Every structure is written in structure tokens, then in C-alpha cells.
Amino acid sequence: MVQGASNGSRLKYQSLGVLVLQTTSLVLTMRYSRTLKEDGPRYLASSAVVLSEVLKIFACTVLVLFENNFSFRSMNQLLKEEIVKKPVDTVKLAVPAGIYTLQNNLLYVALSNLDAATYQVTYQLKILTTALFSVSMLGKRLVLHQWLSLLLLMAGVALVQWPTDLEQKVLTPGSQFMGVTAVLIACLSSGFAGVYFEKILKETKQSVWVRNIQLGLFSFVFGLMGMMVYDGRSVVKSGMFQGYNTITWIVVILQAVGGLVVAMVIKHADNILKGFATSMSIILSTLISYFLLHDFNPTGVFFVGAMLVIAATFLYSYEVKAASSAIGV
């Protein structure tokens, strides 16, 4: 009994470590890759999004194969039954796939124009958008402390975006506006796509990995179309792998498998643990941005805003026993 509790506690802390590592490493590595000064052209964000979808499809296919005891025949039959023979269910995923593709491209835009710390705090607005879409689309009810946490969240993000003289030395007003706009649209798309995907998962009993393969296929098509529309000339001239280096490939891999890793460990992480992971990720991003990347000047207003966002995350995730309808993001 004691050993079981000890193993459960160890598993929770391991899950916490994975969540913090994935969230922080992706943001910081992506930020570093978009600000790294090198000879020649910078890598195309649109091509990185396409490649991450290819890797995601491959990873999910391996996981489906594992679920079917490494039987290729069983896996092929399952994929044919769930994807080919259910075209209506498959097409439903085109909506969140298109939105996720847009969101992934926006994250590159955001981290090309904002430091990692400001991005991390501002991106927590996805809690607000997810909550609002959950109420409107899934009919979920929020309790009083959750509504209060959303107000705290908005106040905290507003303080983080408060302009300061120090900030102007690092970011131009135009680049910061572009970065913040990208984050806000990403939060909106994340909230809608996440709730839409949750609704689809609840309506069917299909494997989450099969669903991710369906999502990945549509995302790959949308991403490829976006790459050719916006960066077609560059691709034709220098190829889709222009500007790629080791850091770029790390970003692609982290974006591809990061979400899948989180999906596997999240069942061991309760809402409080997720709140800790978010808080630790914000703190780590702030410290590394200041001491290593040198692209962030902390101010008292920023820290007050960040503390409000962290408090809002914990308050929103706090579960009251009587409030069984509380939602977790």
C-alpha cells in the first residue's frame, strides 16, 4: 500500500518534470532559433510546421502499431475502418486541423517578435478562451472562483503588456504589436480547436492516436498549401530545407512529439500539478531569457502581472468537491 502510494507520487513528479521540460524547452528553443544570427537565409517557419506534422503522423502510427501488438495487418485494418470507411467523421477533423496549422505558424511569428517570458505569460490567455468555448460549445458551467480567476488572468496579461522604457530598447513597437497579435489569435484558435477536438473525442470511442493521425494528415495538407502560398518562391529558389541547422531540427522534433508526450503523461498529472508546471515554466523562461538569451529586461510591473497569471492558473484549476463540473485546461 505504502509502496503503491510512493510509486504514484514518484510518477506525479516525473510527469511534472516532463511537462515543465516540454513547455519550456519548446518555447526557448523556438525563440533562440528565430533570433539566431547566421549567414544565409533563416529557415522557413512554414516548412518546420509541415515537417513536424510528418513526424507527428509517424509517431502516432508507431503508437497505433504498439496498441495492436505490432501487427501491421491489424493496424491497417483499424486505420481503414476508422479513416477510409468513416469519411464523415474524418472530414470533421479538417476544422481543428486547419486551426492548429494556423496556430503553429502563429507561434513562430509570436516568438520571432516577443521574448520567451512575455510570450509564456500572455499565452496563458488560452485558459480564458478555452473556458469560454467550453461554456458555449459543451455547456459546461464555471463556478465563482473560476470566473474570478479569469478576471485575474486578464489583469495579469494586461500588466505584462504594459509598455516600459526598458522594453523599447529590446523590442520595437511594431514587432511587439505583431507578436502580441499573433499570441492573441493563437489563444483564440487554441481555445476553439481544443474544445472542438474534445467534443469529437467524447462523441466517439476511437483511439486518440488514430484521431491524431487524422488531424496530422489534414494539418500536413493545410501546412503544405500555406507553405507554397506564402513561401513558394523561396522554396522553389532555395528548397524547403534552407537555413536548417541542428537547432531547427530540435525545434521540429519538440513541436512534433511534445504534444504527444504531454498527452501520455497528462493522465498522471492533476490540475494542481499542471498549475505547478505552468508556473515553473514561466519562471524558467523568465530566468533563461534574462541570463542566457539577453532579450528580456524584467520590471516590477512584469513580475506583478506574472504573479497574477500564476495565481489565476492555480485558482482556476482548484477543484471544489461540490463543483464536479469544473473544467481543466
Tab-separated table of C-alpha atoms in Angstrom:
chain	number	residue	atom	x	y	z
A	1	MET	CA	0.000	0.000	0.000
A	2	VAL	CA	2.765	2.378	1.004
A	3	GLN	CA	4.859	1.296	-1.977
A	4	GLY	CA	1.926	1.949	-4.321
A	5	ALA	CA	1.476	5.441	-2.916
A	6	SER	CA	5.220	6.048	-3.237
A	7	ASN	CA	5.198	4.930	-6.873
A	8	GLY	CA	2.187	7.129	-7.576
A	9	SER	CA	3.906	10.126	-6.011
A	10	ARG	CA	7.103	9.450	-7.985
A	11	LEU	CA	5.079	9.166	-11.201
A	12	LYS	CA	3.406	12.512	-10.497
A	13	TYR	CA	6.738	14.257	-10.002
A	14	GLN	CA	8.116	12.645	-13.144
A	15	SER	CA	5.042	13.890	-15.026
A	16	LEU	CA	5.632	17.366	-13.599
A	17	GLY	CA	9.219	17.288	-14.821
A	18	VAL	CA	8.190	16.199	-18.315
A	19	LEU	CA	5.516	18.916	-18.554
A	20	VAL	CA	7.923	21.658	-17.442
A	21	LEU	CA	10.712	20.395	-19.702
A	22	GLN	CA	8.477	20.144	-22.778
A	23	THR	CA	6.801	23.526	-22.350
A	24	THR	CA	9.960	25.450	-21.510
A	25	SER	CA	12.315	23.781	-23.987
A	26	LEU	CA	10.000	24.251	-26.968
A	27	VAL	CA	9.419	27.948	-26.300
A	28	LEU	CA	13.052	28.792	-25.543
A	29	THR	CA	14.472	26.737	-28.409
A	30	MET	CA	11.988	28.216	-30.862
A	31	ARG	CA	12.781	31.736	-29.658
A	32	TYR	CA	16.529	31.087	-29.929
A	33	SER	CA	16.159	29.629	-33.436
A	34	ARG	CA	14.214	32.700	-34.632
A	35	THR	CA	16.744	35.203	-33.259
A	36	LEU	CA	19.967	33.309	-34.032
A	37	LYS	CA	22.129	35.367	-36.388
A	38	GLU	CA	23.677	33.263	-39.136
A	39	ASP	CA	24.981	33.733	-42.640
A	40	GLY	CA	22.388	32.981	-45.274
A	41	PRO	CA	18.592	32.846	-45.104
A	42	ARG	CA	16.672	31.963	-41.962
A	43	TYR	CA	14.709	28.716	-42.053
A	44	LEU	CA	11.081	28.896	-43.167
A	45	ALA	CA	8.654	28.546	-40.264
A	46	SER	CA	6.026	27.150	-42.645
A	47	SER	CA	8.336	24.283	-43.653
A	48	ALA	CA	9.058	23.498	-39.991
A	49	VAL	CA	5.305	23.215	-39.352
A	50	VAL	CA	4.925	20.793	-42.283
A	51	LEU	CA	7.838	18.625	-41.138
A	52	SER	CA	6.558	18.487	-37.563
A	53	GLU	CA	3.227	17.137	-38.856
A	54	VAL	CA	5.054	14.437	-40.832
A	55	LEU	CA	6.936	13.377	-37.689
A	56	LYS	CA	3.720	13.505	-35.646
A	57	ILE	CA	1.941	11.191	-38.102
A	58	PHE	CA	4.891	8.790	-37.977
A	59	ALA	CA	4.970	8.819	-34.155
A	60	CYS	CA	1.210	8.218	-33.877
A	61	THR	CA	1.412	5.386	-36.420
A	62	VAL	CA	4.075	3.698	-34.273
A	63	LEU	CA	1.848	4.115	-31.198
A	64	VAL	CA	-1.149	2.600	-33.030
A	65	LEU	CA	1.080	-0.284	-34.119
A	66	PHE	CA	2.099	-0.751	-30.476
A	67	GLU	CA	-1.561	-0.805	-29.386
A	68	ASN	CA	-2.161	-3.560	-31.954
A	69	ASN	CA	0.716	-5.721	-30.664
A	70	PHE	CA	2.923	-4.730	-33.599
A	71	SER	CA	0.589	-6.407	-36.061
A	72	PHE	CA	0.695	-4.479	-39.363
A	73	ARG	CA	-2.400	-6.315	-40.574
A	74	SER	CA	-4.437	-5.287	-37.515
A	75	MET	CA	-3.177	-1.713	-37.754
A	76	ASN	CA	-4.002	-1.443	-41.467
A	77	GLN	CA	-7.466	-2.845	-40.850
A	78	LEU	CA	-8.067	-0.412	-37.985
A	79	LEU	CA	-6.901	2.623	-39.973
A	80	LYS	CA	-9.015	1.558	-42.959
A	81	GLU	CA	-12.088	1.092	-40.760
A	82	GLU	CA	-11.689	4.362	-38.841
A	83	ILE	CA	-10.359	6.675	-41.558
A	84	VAL	CA	-11.364	5.399	-45.012
A	85	LYS	CA	-14.739	3.850	-44.163
A	86	LYS	CA	-15.850	6.745	-41.945
A	87	PRO	CA	-15.354	9.746	-44.242
A	88	VAL	CA	-17.825	11.971	-42.359
A	89	ASP	CA	-16.029	11.514	-39.039
A	90	THR	CA	-12.685	12.018	-40.747
A	91	VAL	CA	-13.730	15.241	-42.504
A	92	LYS	CA	-14.917	16.678	-39.167
A	93	LEU	CA	-11.289	16.879	-38.130
A	94	ALA	CA	-10.429	19.175	-41.025
A	95	VAL	CA	-11.705	22.121	-38.956
A	96	PRO	CA	-9.430	21.737	-35.899
A	97	ALA	CA	-6.559	20.623	-38.174
A	98	GLY	CA	-6.741	23.857	-40.160
A	99	ILE	CA	-6.902	25.915	-36.968
A	100	TYR	CA	-3.995	24.037	-35.361
A	101	THR	CA	-1.914	24.631	-38.508
A	102	LEU	CA	-2.650	28.348	-38.282
A	103	GLN	CA	-1.843	28.311	-34.571
A	104	ASN	CA	1.517	26.572	-35.072
A	105	ASN	CA	2.542	29.125	-37.685
A	106	LEU	CA	1.447	31.967	-35.399
A	107	LEU	CA	3.663	30.682	-32.593
A	108	TYR	CA	6.694	31.169	-34.820
A	109	VAL	CA	5.531	34.708	-35.610
A	110	ALA	CA	4.999	35.426	-31.911
A	111	LEU	CA	8.396	34.118	-30.803
A	112	SER	CA	10.114	35.999	-33.627
A	113	ASN	CA	8.783	39.231	-32.107
A	114	LEU	CA	8.444	38.588	-28.357
A	115	ASP	CA	10.815	37.330	-25.695
A	116	ALA	CA	10.043	33.901	-24.248
A	117	ALA	CA	8.937	35.220	-20.842
A	118	THR	CA	6.354	37.665	-22.242
A	119	TYR	CA	5.120	35.001	-24.647
A	120	GLN	CA	4.726	32.391	-21.904
A	121	VAL	CA	2.660	34.675	-19.690
A	122	THR	CA	0.495	36.088	-22.487
A	123	TYR	CA	-0.196	32.638	-23.948
A	124	GLN	CA	-1.946	31.675	-20.707
A	125	LEU	CA	-4.937	33.586	-22.101
A	126	LYS	CA	-5.758	30.266	-23.763
A	127	ILE	CA	-7.277	29.361	-20.378
A	128	LEU	CA	-9.791	32.169	-20.882
A	129	THR	CA	-10.644	31.242	-24.480
A	130	THR	CA	-10.897	27.528	-23.661
A	131	ALA	CA	-13.193	28.268	-20.741
A	132	LEU	CA	-15.488	30.482	-22.807
A	133	PHE	CA	-15.684	27.963	-25.667
A	134	SER	CA	-16.311	25.141	-23.169
A	135	VAL	CA	-19.245	27.072	-21.736
A	136	SER	CA	-20.711	27.911	-25.150
A	137	MET	CA	-19.990	24.672	-27.048
A	138	LEU	CA	-20.009	21.961	-24.380
A	139	GLY	CA	-22.484	23.543	-21.964
A	140	LYS	CA	-20.014	23.400	-19.065
A	141	ARG	CA	-20.546	25.601	-16.038
A	142	LEU	CA	-17.855	27.563	-14.265
A	143	VAL	CA	-18.007	28.199	-10.540
A	144	LEU	CA	-17.417	31.606	-8.948
A	145	HIS	CA	-13.699	31.185	-8.208
A	146	GLN	CA	-13.082	30.221	-11.830
A	147	TRP	CA	-14.739	33.391	-13.145
A	148	LEU	CA	-12.638	35.389	-10.657
A	149	SER	CA	-9.505	33.616	-11.867
A	150	LEU	CA	-10.293	34.653	-15.450
A	151	LEU	CA	-10.508	38.285	-14.361
A	152	LEU	CA	-7.146	37.920	-12.573
A	153	LEU	CA	-5.729	36.344	-15.702
A	154	MET	CA	-6.788	39.245	-17.931
A	155	ALA	CA	-5.424	41.774	-15.427
A	156	GLY	CA	-2.097	39.932	-15.219
A	157	VAL	CA	-1.658	39.731	-19.004
A	158	ALA	CA	-2.548	43.430	-19.325
A	159	LEU	CA	0.203	44.326	-16.818
A	160	VAL	CA	2.736	42.141	-18.623
A	161	GLN	CA	1.991	44.043	-21.852
A	162	TRP	CA	2.294	47.415	-20.112
A	163	PRO	CA	4.890	49.428	-22.090
A	164	THR	CA	8.119	50.443	-20.357
A	165	ASP	CA	11.204	52.402	-21.398
A	166	LEU	CA	13.432	49.375	-20.850
A	167	GLU	CA	11.308	47.289	-23.193
A	168	GLN	CA	11.726	49.709	-26.072
A	169	LYS	CA	15.467	49.022	-26.124
A	170	VAL	CA	14.817	45.368	-26.978
A	171	LEU	CA	11.590	45.409	-28.990
A	172	THR	CA	10.251	47.976	-31.429
A	173	PRO	CA	6.572	48.917	-31.008
A	174	GLY	CA	5.781	47.347	-34.386
A	175	SER	CA	7.407	43.991	-33.612
A	176	GLN	CA	5.796	43.798	-30.172
A	177	PHE	CA	2.364	44.586	-31.629
A	178	MET	CA	2.829	41.854	-34.239
A	179	GLY	CA	3.968	39.381	-31.584
A	180	VAL	CA	1.117	40.122	-29.187
A	181	THR	CA	-1.444	39.967	-32.019
A	182	ALA	CA	-0.073	36.558	-33.062
A	183	VAL	CA	-0.316	35.270	-29.485
A	184	LEU	CA	-3.894	36.540	-29.057
A	185	ILE	CA	-5.046	34.889	-32.299
A	186	ALA	CA	-3.200	31.707	-31.281
A	187	CYS	CA	-5.012	31.739	-27.907
A	188	LEU	CA	-8.360	32.140	-29.645
A	189	SER	CA	-7.639	29.350	-32.113
A	190	SER	CA	-6.230	27.104	-29.375
A	191	GLY	CA	-9.363	27.508	-27.273
A	192	PHE	CA	-11.771	26.764	-30.115
A	193	ALA	CA	-9.797	23.890	-31.663
A	194	GLY	CA	-9.167	22.275	-28.275
A	195	VAL	CA	-12.841	22.313	-27.278
A	196	TYR	CA	-13.939	21.198	-30.765
A	197	PHE	CA	-11.486	18.270	-30.624
A	198	GLU	CA	-12.666	17.396	-27.098
A	199	LYS	CA	-16.260	17.324	-28.351
A	200	ILE	CA	-15.323	14.951	-31.178
A	201	LEU	CA	-13.418	12.660	-28.798
A	202	LYS	CA	-16.431	12.466	-26.484
A	203	GLU	CA	-18.775	11.599	-29.346
A	204	THR	CA	-16.692	8.584	-30.434
A	205	LYS	CA	-14.646	5.885	-28.724
A	206	GLN	CA	-11.800	5.979	-31.190
A	207	SER	CA	-8.137	5.791	-30.171
A	208	VAL	CA	-6.680	9.227	-29.513
A	209	TRP	CA	-3.655	8.240	-31.620
A	210	VAL	CA	-5.863	7.410	-34.612
A	211	ARG	CA	-7.533	10.795	-34.187
A	212	ASN	CA	-4.115	12.434	-34.156
A	213	ILE	CA	-3.194	10.655	-37.385
A	214	GLN	CA	-6.361	12.063	-38.968
A	215	LEU	CA	-5.522	15.512	-37.603
A	216	GLY	CA	-1.959	15.204	-38.838
A	217	LEU	CA	-2.992	14.261	-42.371
A	218	PHE	CA	-5.220	17.321	-42.721
A	219	SER	CA	-2.646	19.542	-40.989
A	220	PHE	CA	0.035	18.306	-43.385
A	221	VAL	CA	-2.121	19.229	-46.404
A	222	PHE	CA	-3.039	22.655	-44.972
A	223	GLY	CA	0.551	23.311	-43.919
A	224	LEU	CA	1.881	22.366	-47.359
A	225	MET	CA	-0.657	24.663	-49.014
A	226	GLY	CA	0.288	27.516	-46.668
A	227	MET	CA	3.979	26.991	-47.320
A	228	MET	CA	3.533	27.144	-51.097
A	229	VAL	CA	1.244	30.205	-50.915
A	230	TYR	CA	3.385	32.302	-48.566
A	231	ASP	CA	6.896	30.926	-49.135
A	232	GLY	CA	6.535	29.281	-52.537
A	233	ARG	CA	9.147	31.461	-54.227
A	234	SER	CA	11.713	30.822	-51.511
A	235	VAL	CA	11.027	27.085	-51.630
A	236	VAL	CA	11.446	26.980	-55.423
A	237	LYS	CA	14.624	29.061	-55.229
A	238	SER	CA	16.426	27.528	-52.239
A	239	GLY	CA	14.367	24.486	-51.209
A	240	MET	CA	12.230	23.894	-48.122
A	241	PHE	CA	15.273	22.986	-46.007
A	242	GLN	CA	17.008	26.336	-46.486
A	243	GLY	CA	18.555	27.701	-43.307
A	244	TYR	CA	18.137	24.417	-41.412
A	245	ASN	CA	20.632	23.564	-38.699
A	246	THR	CA	20.729	21.410	-35.566
A	247	ILE	CA	18.639	23.886	-33.557
A	248	THR	CA	15.971	23.943	-36.278
A	249	TRP	CA	15.649	20.171	-36.254
A	250	ILE	CA	15.381	20.181	-32.449
A	251	VAL	CA	12.501	22.684	-32.726
A	252	VAL	CA	10.757	20.497	-35.328
A	253	ILE	CA	11.117	17.369	-33.176
A	254	LEU	CA	9.993	19.134	-29.991
A	255	GLN	CA	6.916	20.522	-31.728
A	256	ALA	CA	6.082	17.133	-33.246
A	257	VAL	CA	6.470	14.849	-30.239
A	258	GLY	CA	5.990	17.378	-27.434
A	259	GLY	CA	2.209	17.329	-27.558
A	260	LEU	CA	2.155	13.528	-27.778
A	261	VAL	CA	4.458	13.184	-24.764
A	262	VAL	CA	2.223	15.525	-22.768
A	263	ALA	CA	-0.840	13.524	-23.838
A	264	MET	CA	0.772	10.369	-22.447
A	265	VAL	CA	1.775	11.848	-19.070
A	266	ILE	CA	-1.183	14.160	-18.506
A	267	LYS	CA	-3.311	11.310	-17.120
A	268	HIS	CA	-0.893	11.170	-14.184
A	269	ALA	CA	-0.998	14.939	-13.612
A	270	ASP	CA	-3.903	16.546	-11.781
A	271	ASN	CA	-4.918	20.186	-12.216
A	272	ILE	CA	-2.729	21.400	-9.343
A	273	LEU	CA	0.286	19.673	-10.865
A	274	LYS	CA	-0.487	21.289	-14.224
A	275	GLY	CA	-0.628	24.634	-12.435
A	276	PHE	CA	2.808	23.996	-10.932
A	277	ALA	CA	4.141	23.054	-14.378
A	278	THR	CA	2.817	26.293	-15.898
A	279	SER	CA	4.261	28.378	-13.061
A	280	MET	CA	7.677	26.715	-13.171
A	281	SER	CA	7.776	27.071	-16.956
A	282	ILE	CA	7.071	30.813	-16.728
A	283	ILE	CA	9.752	31.266	-14.069
A	284	LEU	CA	12.340	29.227	-16.006
A	285	SER	CA	11.561	31.078	-19.247
A	286	THR	CA	11.992	34.404	-17.452
A	287	LEU	CA	15.341	33.434	-15.916
A	288	ILE	CA	16.778	31.927	-19.109
A	289	SER	CA	15.553	34.839	-21.244
A	290	TYR	CA	17.315	37.268	-18.906
A	291	PHE	CA	20.549	35.426	-18.117
A	292	LEU	CA	21.202	33.440	-21.316
A	293	LEU	CA	19.252	34.917	-24.235
A	294	HIS	CA	19.652	38.530	-23.015
A	295	ASP	CA	16.415	39.573	-24.746
A	296	PHE	CA	14.343	40.355	-21.667
A	297	ASN	CA	14.526	43.207	-19.144
A	298	PRO	CA	12.418	42.363	-16.069
A	299	THR	CA	10.386	45.136	-14.447
A	300	GLY	CA	8.274	45.323	-11.333
A	301	VAL	CA	5.116	45.624	-13.442
A	302	PHE	CA	6.009	42.440	-15.339
A	303	PHE	CA	6.539	40.463	-12.136
A	304	VAL	CA	3.243	41.653	-10.659
A	305	GLY	CA	1.467	40.629	-13.866
A	306	ALA	CA	3.253	37.260	-13.973
A	307	MET	CA	2.312	36.552	-10.345
A	308	LEU	CA	-1.323	37.373	-11.110
A	309	VAL	CA	-1.283	34.976	-14.074
A	310	ILE	CA	0.300	32.212	-11.976
A	311	ALA	CA	-2.250	32.799	-9.194
A	312	ALA	CA	-5.074	32.755	-11.733
A	313	THR	CA	-3.815	29.420	-13.112
A	314	PHE	CA	-3.899	27.831	-9.654
A	315	LEU	CA	-7.248	29.401	-8.758
A	316	TYR	CA	-8.860	28.224	-11.986
A	317	SER	CA	-7.513	24.672	-11.528
A	318	TYR	CA	-8.598	24.481	-7.883
A	319	GLU	CA	-11.347	21.914	-7.562
A	320	VAL	CA	-14.104	22.283	-5.002
A	321	LYS	CA	-15.673	18.897	-4.170
A	322	ALA	CA	-19.163	20.190	-4.723
A	323	ALA	CA	-18.225	21.656	-8.087
A	324	SER	CA	-17.821	18.496	-10.116
A	325	SER	CA	-18.441	20.417	-13.326
A	326	ALA	CA	-15.254	22.474	-13.083
A	327	ILE	CA	-13.174	22.188	-16.221
A	328	GLY	CA	-9.424	21.785	-16.511
A	329	VAL	CA	-7.300	23.245	-19.273
